[in-house]
Amino acid sequence: MSGRELSGPGMSARTMRLTRTILIGVGVLGLVLGAVVLVSKQDLPAILGVAAWMLGAIILHDAILSPVVFLIGVVARHAGRRVSKVVLAIIQGGIVTGCLLMLLVVPEFYAKTLPIANDTVLPFDYAARLGFMWLGLAVLTAGVCVVYLRVAGRRNVAR
Amino acid sequence: MRRLLLTLQHAVAVPTRNPRLAVVIGRLLALAFLVCFGTGLYSHFLQEPLPWMHFPTFPSNLYQFTQGIHITAGIACFPLILAKLYTVFPNLFETPPITGIGSLLARASIAVFVGASLVEITIGLLNTYQFYPWPFGFREVHFALSFVIIGSLAIHIGVKLPIIAKYWRKRDGYGPELAFDEEERAEINAPLVDALPAPLQKVPGARQVSGLTGRLFRWIDAAPAEGVVPLRAVDVAPDAPATPAVPADEPEPLGQSRTRASTSRRGFLVTVGVGVAAVVVLTAGQSFALLRPFNLFAPRVKGIGPQSVPINRTATAAQVTETATAPDWALTLSNGSRTLSFSRAELLAMPQTTVDLPIACVEGWSQMATWTGVRLKELVRQVDAGQSAALRITSLEKEGGYRVTQMGSEYVADNTTLVALTLNGETLDIDHGYPARMIAPGRPGVLQTKWLSKLEVLS
Ligand code: HEM
């Protein structure tokens, strides 16, 4: 790689090359340190467990979550032919936010079905709250759409 | 294979997937990771200090703050990392996949980075739910992976630095790759694909989406409302400020396509912002009193539990219900061969001090409380311990990693460190450590030893 073309705005080729070298060097050190800590503190089955979890996480994301999101995008794009793009974006935003919260909360109410240490751990009825959250989110999203359409409509009339 | 990869890359390319957004989200994510790393290391060394380490005892809620930030920033990582992966997803199908040993290492480091990050935040979160479905030790692995993450992050930034520098500032951003020629494009390490908006793809000369997905998108976009936009729209920076959002159901004006692209980019950023705000605001009330009214989903809530303070380990779990209530309980205090012991009544008869100190759990929740008891400093003076005395503290607990712990001299000497006998004006509940517990400023809850049994001055 030659530095000249690669240098970004405000950074000389030398600085760029030096910075990259340092970053990559520090990074390799970090990787080595992490590996050493892992090997010194965990036995082989546990280390294999970590590797399996990392691989599983990548597969879960790249082979399942992403294609599903992509398909949803396709559907939205199809549906979006007739709907205002902004309304579509607002609805997508609402759904994504809800799914994010669900991602965090579903393991929580599952954990609550297991024996818990005491009443102050996982004190809420998380499933019910998740339900209300979706309701609230739907109302909120609809509200934002209505406000947007009103404002946009008024702007169009004024034009 | 190459064709398949290209097709896939095109298939998943949408206007939100571009280098500028990858940089914008990447910056936030790197910041959140570094904050987690810093606060995590602080938590680690509080529990396993190196011999030369001393920690601040002021402000007394420092650990409450740092660990609250650790968990909160950690939760914010979920939307951020998903957003980041979304913006760079087309790179997964980069073609040719590997161009040499350098690119192999770069891609491997990204796989390690993604895998380690996802595992780190997942086990971190589940740990706060006290749910441990993995075949390894949480603390050890969470600690080791933090170096792996920061290391592979540094490598990743090093590899992508030219792109990062190029897209760091806004004026260079948003789809300028339309202006790059082939050569420039090849020079940029692993460019992200920013698909042409659908109407532009129909323009002769504009890049065409091909294959199955191309047909799919043509089918999708075959809406009668969508007109063809002249090619010159390509030259216009799609980032024109305050482009009015135009609903699609009116006849498509010139520039509709870039409005569409900018709407989807703006929508993406707003969604990420709303997502981060939602997960933070609806959970951070476990750590920050100000947000308590919005605590809908955190695994902990302030103000509940015996004497309005939440607990982790109960007396039953620690198997101390008998020893802690035994009438002959006494706290032994020793310095070398000099040993004293104090019953609870004797401790209560000594000068009492009242302090407000938080219990701040490693799991991120915390609770402010009012404690009354004997100053540790005055207690250890009775066995002629010097100003720099450190302590070994033993609990009545039958077992557990924190049954025997050490306390640095900075805490022993602090005026607010107490052998606490009452909590919020009442006799200490047995689940809070009756007959006596330690409370010191700025330490994690696991080190605020309950059911005290023995204090030994370390020389
Ligand atoms: C990239 C993100 C993260 C990094 C780099 C990181 C790093 C660390 C480090 C270095 C420690 C100290 C470990 C030790 O005491 O040996 C720690 C502790 C901890 N982290 Fe994280 N962390 C991250 C994300 C998270 C997340 C998302 C959560 C939960 C939502 C979390 C929860 C915890 C907990 C509960 C502890 C305390 C462990 C204990 O002392 O028992 N972390 N983290």
PDB file of C-alpha atoms in Angstrom, chain A residues 1 5-11 15-16 19-20 22-31 33-35 37-39 41-43 45-51 53-55 57-58 61-63 65-67 69-71 73-75 77-86 89-90 92-94 96-97 100-101 103-111 114-124 126 129-130 133 148-149 152 155-156 159, chain B residues 11-12 14 17 44 48 75 78-79 82 85-86 89 92 111-112 114-116 118-119 122-123 125-126 129-131 133-137 140-141 143-145 147-148 150-152 154-155 157-162 165-166 169 171-172 187 189 198 201 213 216-217 219-226 244-250 256 260 263 267 271 274-275 278-279 282 295-301 304-306 309-314:
ATOM      1  CA  MET A   1       0.000   0.000   0.000  1.00  0.00           C
ATOM      2  CA  GLU A   5      -3.262   8.226  -2.211  1.00  0.00           C
ATOM      3  CA  LEU A   6      -4.423   6.656   0.995  1.00  0.00           C
ATOM      4  CA  SER A   7      -3.899   9.681   3.187  1.00  0.00           C
ATOM      5  CA  GLY A   8      -7.108  11.362   4.207  1.00  0.00           C
ATOM      6  CA  PRO A   9      -7.756  15.073   4.496  1.00  0.00           C
ATOM      7  CA  GLY A  10      -5.573  16.780   7.070  1.00  0.00           C
ATOM      8  CA  MET A  11      -3.258  13.843   7.554  1.00  0.00           C
ATOM      9  CA  THR A  15       1.379  10.316   9.902  1.00  0.00           C
ATOM     10  CA  MET A  16      -1.141   7.999   8.362  1.00  0.00           C
ATOM     11  CA  THR A  19      -0.733   5.842  13.048  1.00  0.00           C
ATOM     12  CA  ARG A  20      -1.740   2.690  11.255  1.00  0.00           C
ATOM     13  CA  ILE A  22       0.883   1.873  15.975  1.00  0.00           C
ATOM     14  CA  LEU A  23      -2.798   0.953  15.951  1.00  0.00           C
ATOM     15  CA  ILE A  24      -2.169  -2.438  14.411  1.00  0.00           C
ATOM     16  CA  GLY A  25       0.771  -3.078  16.757  1.00  0.00           C
ATOM     17  CA  VAL A  26      -1.267  -2.166  19.824  1.00  0.00           C
ATOM     18  CA  GLY A  27      -4.082  -4.290  18.486  1.00  0.00           C
ATOM     19  CA  VAL A  28      -1.920  -7.358  18.090  1.00  0.00           C
ATOM     20  CA  LEU A  29      -0.610  -6.841  21.632  1.00  0.00           C
ATOM     21  CA  GLY A  30      -4.194  -6.658  22.881  1.00  0.00           C
ATOM     22  CA  LEU A  31      -5.122  -9.867  21.079  1.00  0.00           C
ATOM     23  CA  LEU A  33      -2.851 -10.367  26.023  1.00  0.00           C
ATOM     24  CA  GLY A  34      -6.475 -11.455  25.745  1.00  0.00           C
ATOM     25  CA  ALA A  35      -5.452 -14.905  24.574  1.00  0.00           C
ATOM     26  CA  VAL A  37      -5.450 -14.177  30.013  1.00  0.00           C
ATOM     27  CA  LEU A  38      -8.023 -16.554  28.602  1.00  0.00           C
ATOM     28  CA  VAL A  39      -5.663 -19.518  28.499  1.00  0.00           C
ATOM     29  CA  LYS A  41      -7.678 -18.483  33.608  1.00  0.00           C
ATOM     30  CA  GLN A  42      -9.810 -21.069  31.839  1.00  0.00           C
ATOM     31  CA  ASP A  43      -9.411 -24.748  31.008  1.00  0.00           C
ATOM     32  CA  PRO A  45     -13.461 -27.062  27.586  1.00  0.00           C
ATOM     33  CA  ALA A  46     -14.214 -23.515  28.715  1.00  0.00           C
ATOM     34  CA  ILE A  47     -12.010 -22.040  25.979  1.00  0.00           C
ATOM     35  CA  LEU A  48     -13.743 -24.199  23.393  1.00  0.00           C
ATOM     36  CA  GLY A  49     -17.001 -22.958  24.868  1.00  0.00           C
ATOM     37  CA  VAL A  50     -15.926 -19.355  24.285  1.00  0.00           C
ATOM     38  CA  ALA A  51     -14.938 -20.182  20.699  1.00  0.00           C
ATOM     39  CA  TRP A  53     -20.141 -18.903  21.505  1.00  0.00           C
ATOM     40  CA  MET A  54     -18.236 -16.499  19.286  1.00  0.00           C
ATOM     41  CA  LEU A  55     -18.844 -18.609  16.222  1.00  0.00           C
ATOM     42  CA  ALA A  57     -22.866 -15.261  17.607  1.00  0.00           C
ATOM     43  CA  ILE A  58     -21.464 -14.620  14.145  1.00  0.00           C
ATOM     44  CA  HIS A  61     -26.107 -12.524  13.208  1.00  0.00           C
ATOM     45  CA  ASP A  62     -24.814 -13.059   9.684  1.00  0.00           C
ATOM     46  CA  ALA A  63     -26.851 -16.060   8.655  1.00  0.00           C
ATOM     47  CA  LEU A  65     -30.660 -11.986  11.823  1.00  0.00           C
ATOM     48  CA  SER A  66     -29.278 -10.098   8.817  1.00  0.00           C
ATOM     49  CA  PRO A  67     -31.165 -12.040   6.135  1.00  0.00           C
ATOM     50  CA  VAL A  69     -33.793  -7.910   8.396  1.00  0.00           C
ATOM     51  CA  PHE A  70     -33.008  -7.851   4.689  1.00  0.00           C
ATOM     52  CA  LEU A  71     -36.261  -9.626   3.873  1.00  0.00           C
ATOM     53  CA  GLY A  73     -36.457  -4.431   4.140  1.00  0.00           C
ATOM     54  CA  VAL A  74     -37.616  -5.972   0.872  1.00  0.00           C
ATOM     55  CA  VAL A  75     -41.163  -6.213   2.116  1.00  0.00           C
ATOM     56  CA  ARG A  77     -39.641  -1.497   0.050  1.00  0.00           C
ATOM     57  CA  HIS A  78     -42.451  -3.257  -1.709  1.00  0.00           C
ATOM     58  CA  ALA A  79     -45.085  -1.864   0.620  1.00  0.00           C
ATOM     59  CA  GLY A  80     -43.363   1.494   0.365  1.00  0.00           C
ATOM     60  CA  ARG A  81     -44.370   1.904  -3.241  1.00  0.00           C
ATOM     61  CA  ARG A  82     -47.617   3.458  -2.184  1.00  0.00           C
ATOM     62  CA  VAL A  83     -46.792   4.878   1.208  1.00  0.00           C
ATOM     63  CA  SER A  84     -44.900   8.059   1.874  1.00  0.00           C
ATOM     64  CA  LYS A  85     -41.230   7.265   2.359  1.00  0.00           C
ATOM     65  CA  VAL A  86     -41.127   9.249   5.563  1.00  0.00           C
ATOM     66  CA  ALA A  89     -39.237   5.289   7.796  1.00  0.00           C
ATOM     67  CA  ILE A  90     -41.180   6.240  10.924  1.00  0.00           C
ATOM     68  CA  GLN A  92     -39.681   1.034  10.425  1.00  0.00           C
ATOM     69  CA  GLY A  93     -38.104   3.049  13.223  1.00  0.00           C
ATOM     70  CA  GLY A  94     -40.892   2.065  15.582  1.00  0.00           C
ATOM     71  CA  VAL A  96     -36.812  -1.598  15.041  1.00  0.00           C
ATOM     72  CA  THR A  97     -36.994   0.111  18.444  1.00  0.00           C
ATOM     73  CA  LEU A 100     -34.400  -3.941  20.163  1.00  0.00           C
ATOM     74  CA  LEU A 101     -36.208  -3.682  23.463  1.00  0.00           C
ATOM     75  CA  LEU A 103     -34.127  -8.468  22.342  1.00  0.00           C
ATOM     76  CA  LEU A 104     -33.114  -7.191  25.770  1.00  0.00           C
ATOM     77  CA  VAL A 105     -36.271  -8.115  27.622  1.00  0.00           C
ATOM     78  CA  VAL A 106     -37.101 -11.604  26.352  1.00  0.00           C
ATOM     79  CA  PRO A 107     -34.062 -13.193  28.070  1.00  0.00           C
ATOM     80  CA  GLU A 108     -35.081 -11.277  31.157  1.00  0.00           C
ATOM     81  CA  PHE A 109     -38.477 -12.832  31.497  1.00  0.00           C
ATOM     82  CA  TYR A 110     -37.028 -16.185  30.603  1.00  0.00           C
ATOM     83  CA  ALA A 111     -34.464 -15.760  33.398  1.00  0.00           C
ATOM     84  CA  LEU A 114     -35.636 -19.936  36.569  1.00  0.00           C
ATOM     85  CA  PRO A 115     -35.004 -19.953  40.324  1.00  0.00           C
ATOM     86  CA  ILE A 116     -33.983 -16.418  41.293  1.00  0.00           C
ATOM     87  CA  ALA A 117     -31.821 -15.351  44.243  1.00  0.00           C
ATOM     88  CA  ASN A 118     -34.419 -13.170  45.962  1.00  0.00           C
ATOM     89  CA  ASP A 119     -37.365 -10.832  45.389  1.00  0.00           C
ATOM     90  CA  THR A 120     -35.198  -7.858  44.544  1.00  0.00           C
ATOM     91  CA  VAL A 121     -33.764  -9.593  41.472  1.00  0.00           C
ATOM     92  CA  LEU A 122     -35.934  -9.234  38.335  1.00  0.00           C
ATOM     93  CA  PRO A 123     -38.808  -7.710  40.288  1.00  0.00           C
ATOM     94  CA  PHE A 124     -41.044  -6.732  37.370  1.00  0.00           C
ATOM     95  CA  TYR A 126     -41.411  -8.241  32.176  1.00  0.00           C
ATOM     96  CA  ARG A 129     -44.382  -4.692  30.392  1.00  0.00           C
ATOM     97  CA  LEU A 130     -43.166  -5.817  26.991  1.00  0.00           C
ATOM     98  CA  MET A 133     -44.343  -1.294  25.499  1.00  0.00           C
ATOM     99  CA  TYR A 148     -45.865  14.322  10.058  1.00  0.00           C
ATOM    100  CA  LEU A 149     -48.674  13.925   7.526  1.00  0.00           C
ATOM    101  CA  ALA A 152     -46.365  17.781   5.276  1.00  0.00           C
ATOM    102  CA  ARG A 155     -46.570  22.497   3.586  1.00  0.00           C
ATOM    103  CA  ASN A 156     -47.893  21.140   0.305  1.00  0.00           C
ATOM    104  CA  ARG A 159     -46.575  25.636  -1.807  1.00  0.00           C
TER     105      ARG A 159
ATOM    106  CA  ALA B  11     -28.597  -7.284  -3.063  1.00  0.00           C
ATOM    107  CA  VAL B  12     -27.942  -6.020   0.414  1.00  0.00           C
ATOM    108  CA  VAL B  14     -29.187   0.179   0.301  1.00  0.00           C
ATOM    109  CA  ARG B  17     -25.208   1.109   3.933  1.00  0.00           C
ATOM    110  CA  HIS B  44     -11.517  -5.355  37.844  1.00  0.00           C
ATOM    111  CA  GLU B  48      -7.969  -7.556  42.226  1.00  0.00           C
ATOM    112  CA  ILE B  75     -26.598  -1.678  26.974  1.00  0.00           C
ATOM    113  CA  PHE B  78     -26.620  -3.304  21.534  1.00  0.00           C
ATOM    114  CA  PRO B  79     -28.316  -0.870  19.131  1.00  0.00           C
ATOM    115  CA  LEU B  82     -26.365  -3.902  15.345  1.00  0.00           C
ATOM    116  CA  LEU B  85     -23.074  -4.366  11.408  1.00  0.00           C
ATOM    117  CA  TYR B  86     -26.044  -3.293   9.322  1.00  0.00           C
ATOM    118  CA  PHE B  89     -23.130  -5.937   5.925  1.00  0.00           C
ATOM    119  CA  LEU B  92     -19.398  -9.700   4.106  1.00  0.00           C
ATOM    120  CA  ALA B 111     -14.523 -11.909  12.567  1.00  0.00           C
ATOM    121  CA  VAL B 112     -12.816 -12.048  15.957  1.00  0.00           C
ATOM    122  CA  VAL B 114     -17.569  -9.154  15.798  1.00  0.00           C
ATOM    123  CA  GLY B 115     -17.707 -12.515  17.574  1.00  0.00           C
ATOM    124  CA  ALA B 116     -15.981 -11.273  20.713  1.00  0.00           C
ATOM    125  CA  LEU B 118     -21.370  -9.921  20.487  1.00  0.00           C
ATOM    126  CA  VAL B 119     -20.398 -12.487  23.121  1.00  0.00           C
ATOM    127  CA  THR B 122     -24.489 -10.714  25.588  1.00  0.00           C
ATOM    128  CA  ILE B 123     -22.866 -12.379  28.591  1.00  0.00           C
ATOM    129  CA  LEU B 125     -26.259  -8.340  29.887  1.00  0.00           C
ATOM    130  CA  LEU B 126     -27.322 -11.837  30.925  1.00  0.00           C
ATOM    131  CA  TYR B 129     -30.081 -10.861  34.914  1.00  0.00           C
ATOM    132  CA  GLN B 130     -28.177 -13.404  37.015  1.00  0.00           C
ATOM    133  CA  PHE B 131     -28.672 -15.826  34.161  1.00  0.00           C
ATOM    134  CA  PRO B 133     -26.222 -20.183  30.363  1.00  0.00           C
ATOM    135  CA  TRP B 134     -22.574 -20.566  29.277  1.00  0.00           C
ATOM    136  CA  PRO B 135     -19.932 -23.218  29.854  1.00  0.00           C
ATOM    137  CA  PHE B 136     -17.196 -20.855  31.074  1.00  0.00           C
ATOM    138  CA  GLY B 137     -16.431 -18.443  33.895  1.00  0.00           C
ATOM    139  CA  GLU B 140     -12.525 -14.447  33.470  1.00  0.00           C
ATOM    140  CA  VAL B 141     -13.947 -14.562  29.955  1.00  0.00           C
ATOM    141  CA  PHE B 143     -12.127  -9.789  31.216  1.00  0.00           C
ATOM    142  CA  ALA B 144     -10.082 -11.679  28.591  1.00  0.00           C
ATOM    143  CA  LEU B 145     -12.481 -10.783  25.756  1.00  0.00           C
ATOM    144  CA  PHE B 147      -8.588  -7.173  25.541  1.00  0.00           C
ATOM    145  CA  VAL B 148      -9.458  -9.169  22.463  1.00  0.00           C
ATOM    146  CA  ILE B 150      -9.976  -3.531  22.165  1.00  0.00           C
ATOM    147  CA  GLY B 151      -7.096  -5.222  20.318  1.00  0.00           C
ATOM    148  CA  SER B 152      -9.114  -6.184  17.278  1.00  0.00           C
ATOM    149  CA  ALA B 154      -7.372  -1.112  17.149  1.00  0.00           C
ATOM    150  CA  ILE B 155      -6.433  -3.373  14.244  1.00  0.00           C
ATOM    151  CA  ILE B 157      -9.254   1.106  12.922  1.00  0.00           C
ATOM    152  CA  GLY B 158      -5.679   0.767  11.686  1.00  0.00           C
ATOM    153  CA  VAL B 159      -6.779  -1.132   8.599  1.00  0.00           C
ATOM    154  CA  LYS B 160      -9.650   1.203   7.788  1.00  0.00           C
ATOM    155  CA  LEU B 161      -7.939   4.435   8.778  1.00  0.00           C
ATOM    156  CA  PRO B 162      -7.850   5.837   5.221  1.00  0.00           C
ATOM    157  CA  ALA B 165     -10.109   9.751   7.709  1.00  0.00           C
ATOM    158  CA  LYS B 166     -11.873  10.297   4.414  1.00  0.00           C
ATOM    159  CA  ARG B 169     -16.053  14.936   8.426  1.00  0.00           C
ATOM    160  CA  ARG B 171     -18.520  17.434   3.956  1.00  0.00           C
ATOM    161  CA  ASP B 172     -16.801  14.345   2.604  1.00  0.00           C
ATOM    162  CA  GLU B 187      -7.606   2.106  -3.687  1.00  0.00           C
ATOM    163  CA  ASN B 189      -9.631  -0.478   1.222  1.00  0.00           C
ATOM    164  CA  ALA B 198     -33.856   2.417  -7.807  1.00  0.00           C
ATOM    165  CA  GLN B 201     -30.519   2.137 -11.818  1.00  0.00           C
ATOM    166  CA  THR B 213     -32.127  -9.893  -6.508  1.00  0.00           C
ATOM    167  CA  LEU B 216     -36.646  -8.895  -7.227  1.00  0.00           C
ATOM    168  CA  PHE B 217     -35.936  -5.210  -6.841  1.00  0.00           C
ATOM    169  CA  TRP B 219     -40.429  -6.189  -9.355  1.00  0.00           C
ATOM    170  CA  ILE B 220     -40.611  -4.226  -6.156  1.00  0.00           C
ATOM    171  CA  ASP B 221     -39.850  -0.936  -7.796  1.00  0.00           C
ATOM    172  CA  ALA B 222     -42.181  -1.437 -10.701  1.00  0.00           C
ATOM    173  CA  ALA B 223     -44.530   1.049  -9.175  1.00  0.00           C
ATOM    174  CA  PRO B 224     -46.319   3.256 -11.640  1.00  0.00           C
ATOM    175  CA  ALA B 225     -45.566   6.347  -9.577  1.00  0.00           C
ATOM    176  CA  GLU B 226     -41.837   6.101  -9.980  1.00  0.00           C
ATOM    177  CA  PRO B 244     -37.924  18.781   2.016  1.00  0.00           C
ATOM    178  CA  ALA B 245     -39.341  15.331   2.517  1.00  0.00           C
ATOM    179  CA  VAL B 246     -41.747  14.566  -0.246  1.00  0.00           C
ATOM    180  CA  PRO B 247     -44.366  11.887   0.096  1.00  0.00           C
ATOM    181  CA  ALA B 248     -44.070   9.370  -2.696  1.00  0.00           C
ATOM    182  CA  ASP B 249     -47.688   9.323  -3.578  1.00  0.00           C
ATOM    183  CA  GLU B 250     -47.478  12.531  -5.507  1.00  0.00           C
ATOM    184  CA  GLN B 256     -37.058  12.334  -5.623  1.00  0.00           C
ATOM    185  CA  ARG B 260     -35.496   9.010  -0.859  1.00  0.00           C
ATOM    186  CA  THR B 263     -34.800  10.172   3.954  1.00  0.00           C
ATOM    187  CA  GLY B 267     -34.429   7.787   9.158  1.00  0.00           C
ATOM    188  CA  THR B 271     -33.854   5.198  14.476  1.00  0.00           C
ATOM    189  CA  VAL B 274     -34.244   6.483  19.315  1.00  0.00           C
ATOM    190  CA  GLY B 275     -33.091   2.899  19.866  1.00  0.00           C
ATOM    191  CA  ALA B 278     -35.015   3.754  24.510  1.00  0.00           C
ATOM    192  CA  VAL B 279     -32.730   1.025  25.831  1.00  0.00           C
ATOM    193  CA  LEU B 282     -35.871   2.459  30.133  1.00  0.00           C
ATOM    194  CA  ASN B 295     -37.154   2.179  34.839  1.00  0.00           C
ATOM    195  CA  LEU B 296     -39.446  -0.180  32.943  1.00  0.00           C
ATOM    196  CA  PHE B 297     -37.108  -3.012  32.047  1.00  0.00           C
ATOM    197  CA  ALA B 298     -34.008  -3.065  34.243  1.00  0.00           C
ATOM    198  CA  PRO B 299     -33.356  -6.258  36.202  1.00  0.00           C
ATOM    199  CA  ARG B 300     -33.172  -4.145  39.359  1.00  0.00           C
ATOM    200  CA  VAL B 301     -35.128  -1.303  40.848  1.00  0.00           C
ATOM    201  CA  ILE B 304     -37.138  -2.235  47.214  1.00  0.00           C
ATOM    202  CA  GLY B 305     -36.011  -5.013  49.531  1.00  0.00           C
ATOM    203  CA  PRO B 306     -35.578  -5.150  53.289  1.00  0.00           C
ATOM    204  CA  VAL B 309     -32.226  -1.643  49.921  1.00  0.00           C
ATOM    205  CA  PRO B 310     -32.028  -4.425  47.304  1.00  0.00           C
ATOM    206  CA  ILE B 311     -29.863  -7.457  47.978  1.00  0.00           C
ATOM    207  CA  ASN B 312     -27.892 -10.036  46.095  1.00  0.00           C
ATOM    208  CA  ARG B 313     -27.008 -12.800  48.500  1.00  0.00           C
ATOM    209  CA  THR B 314     -29.471 -13.625  51.252  1.00  0.00           C
TER     210      THR B 314
END
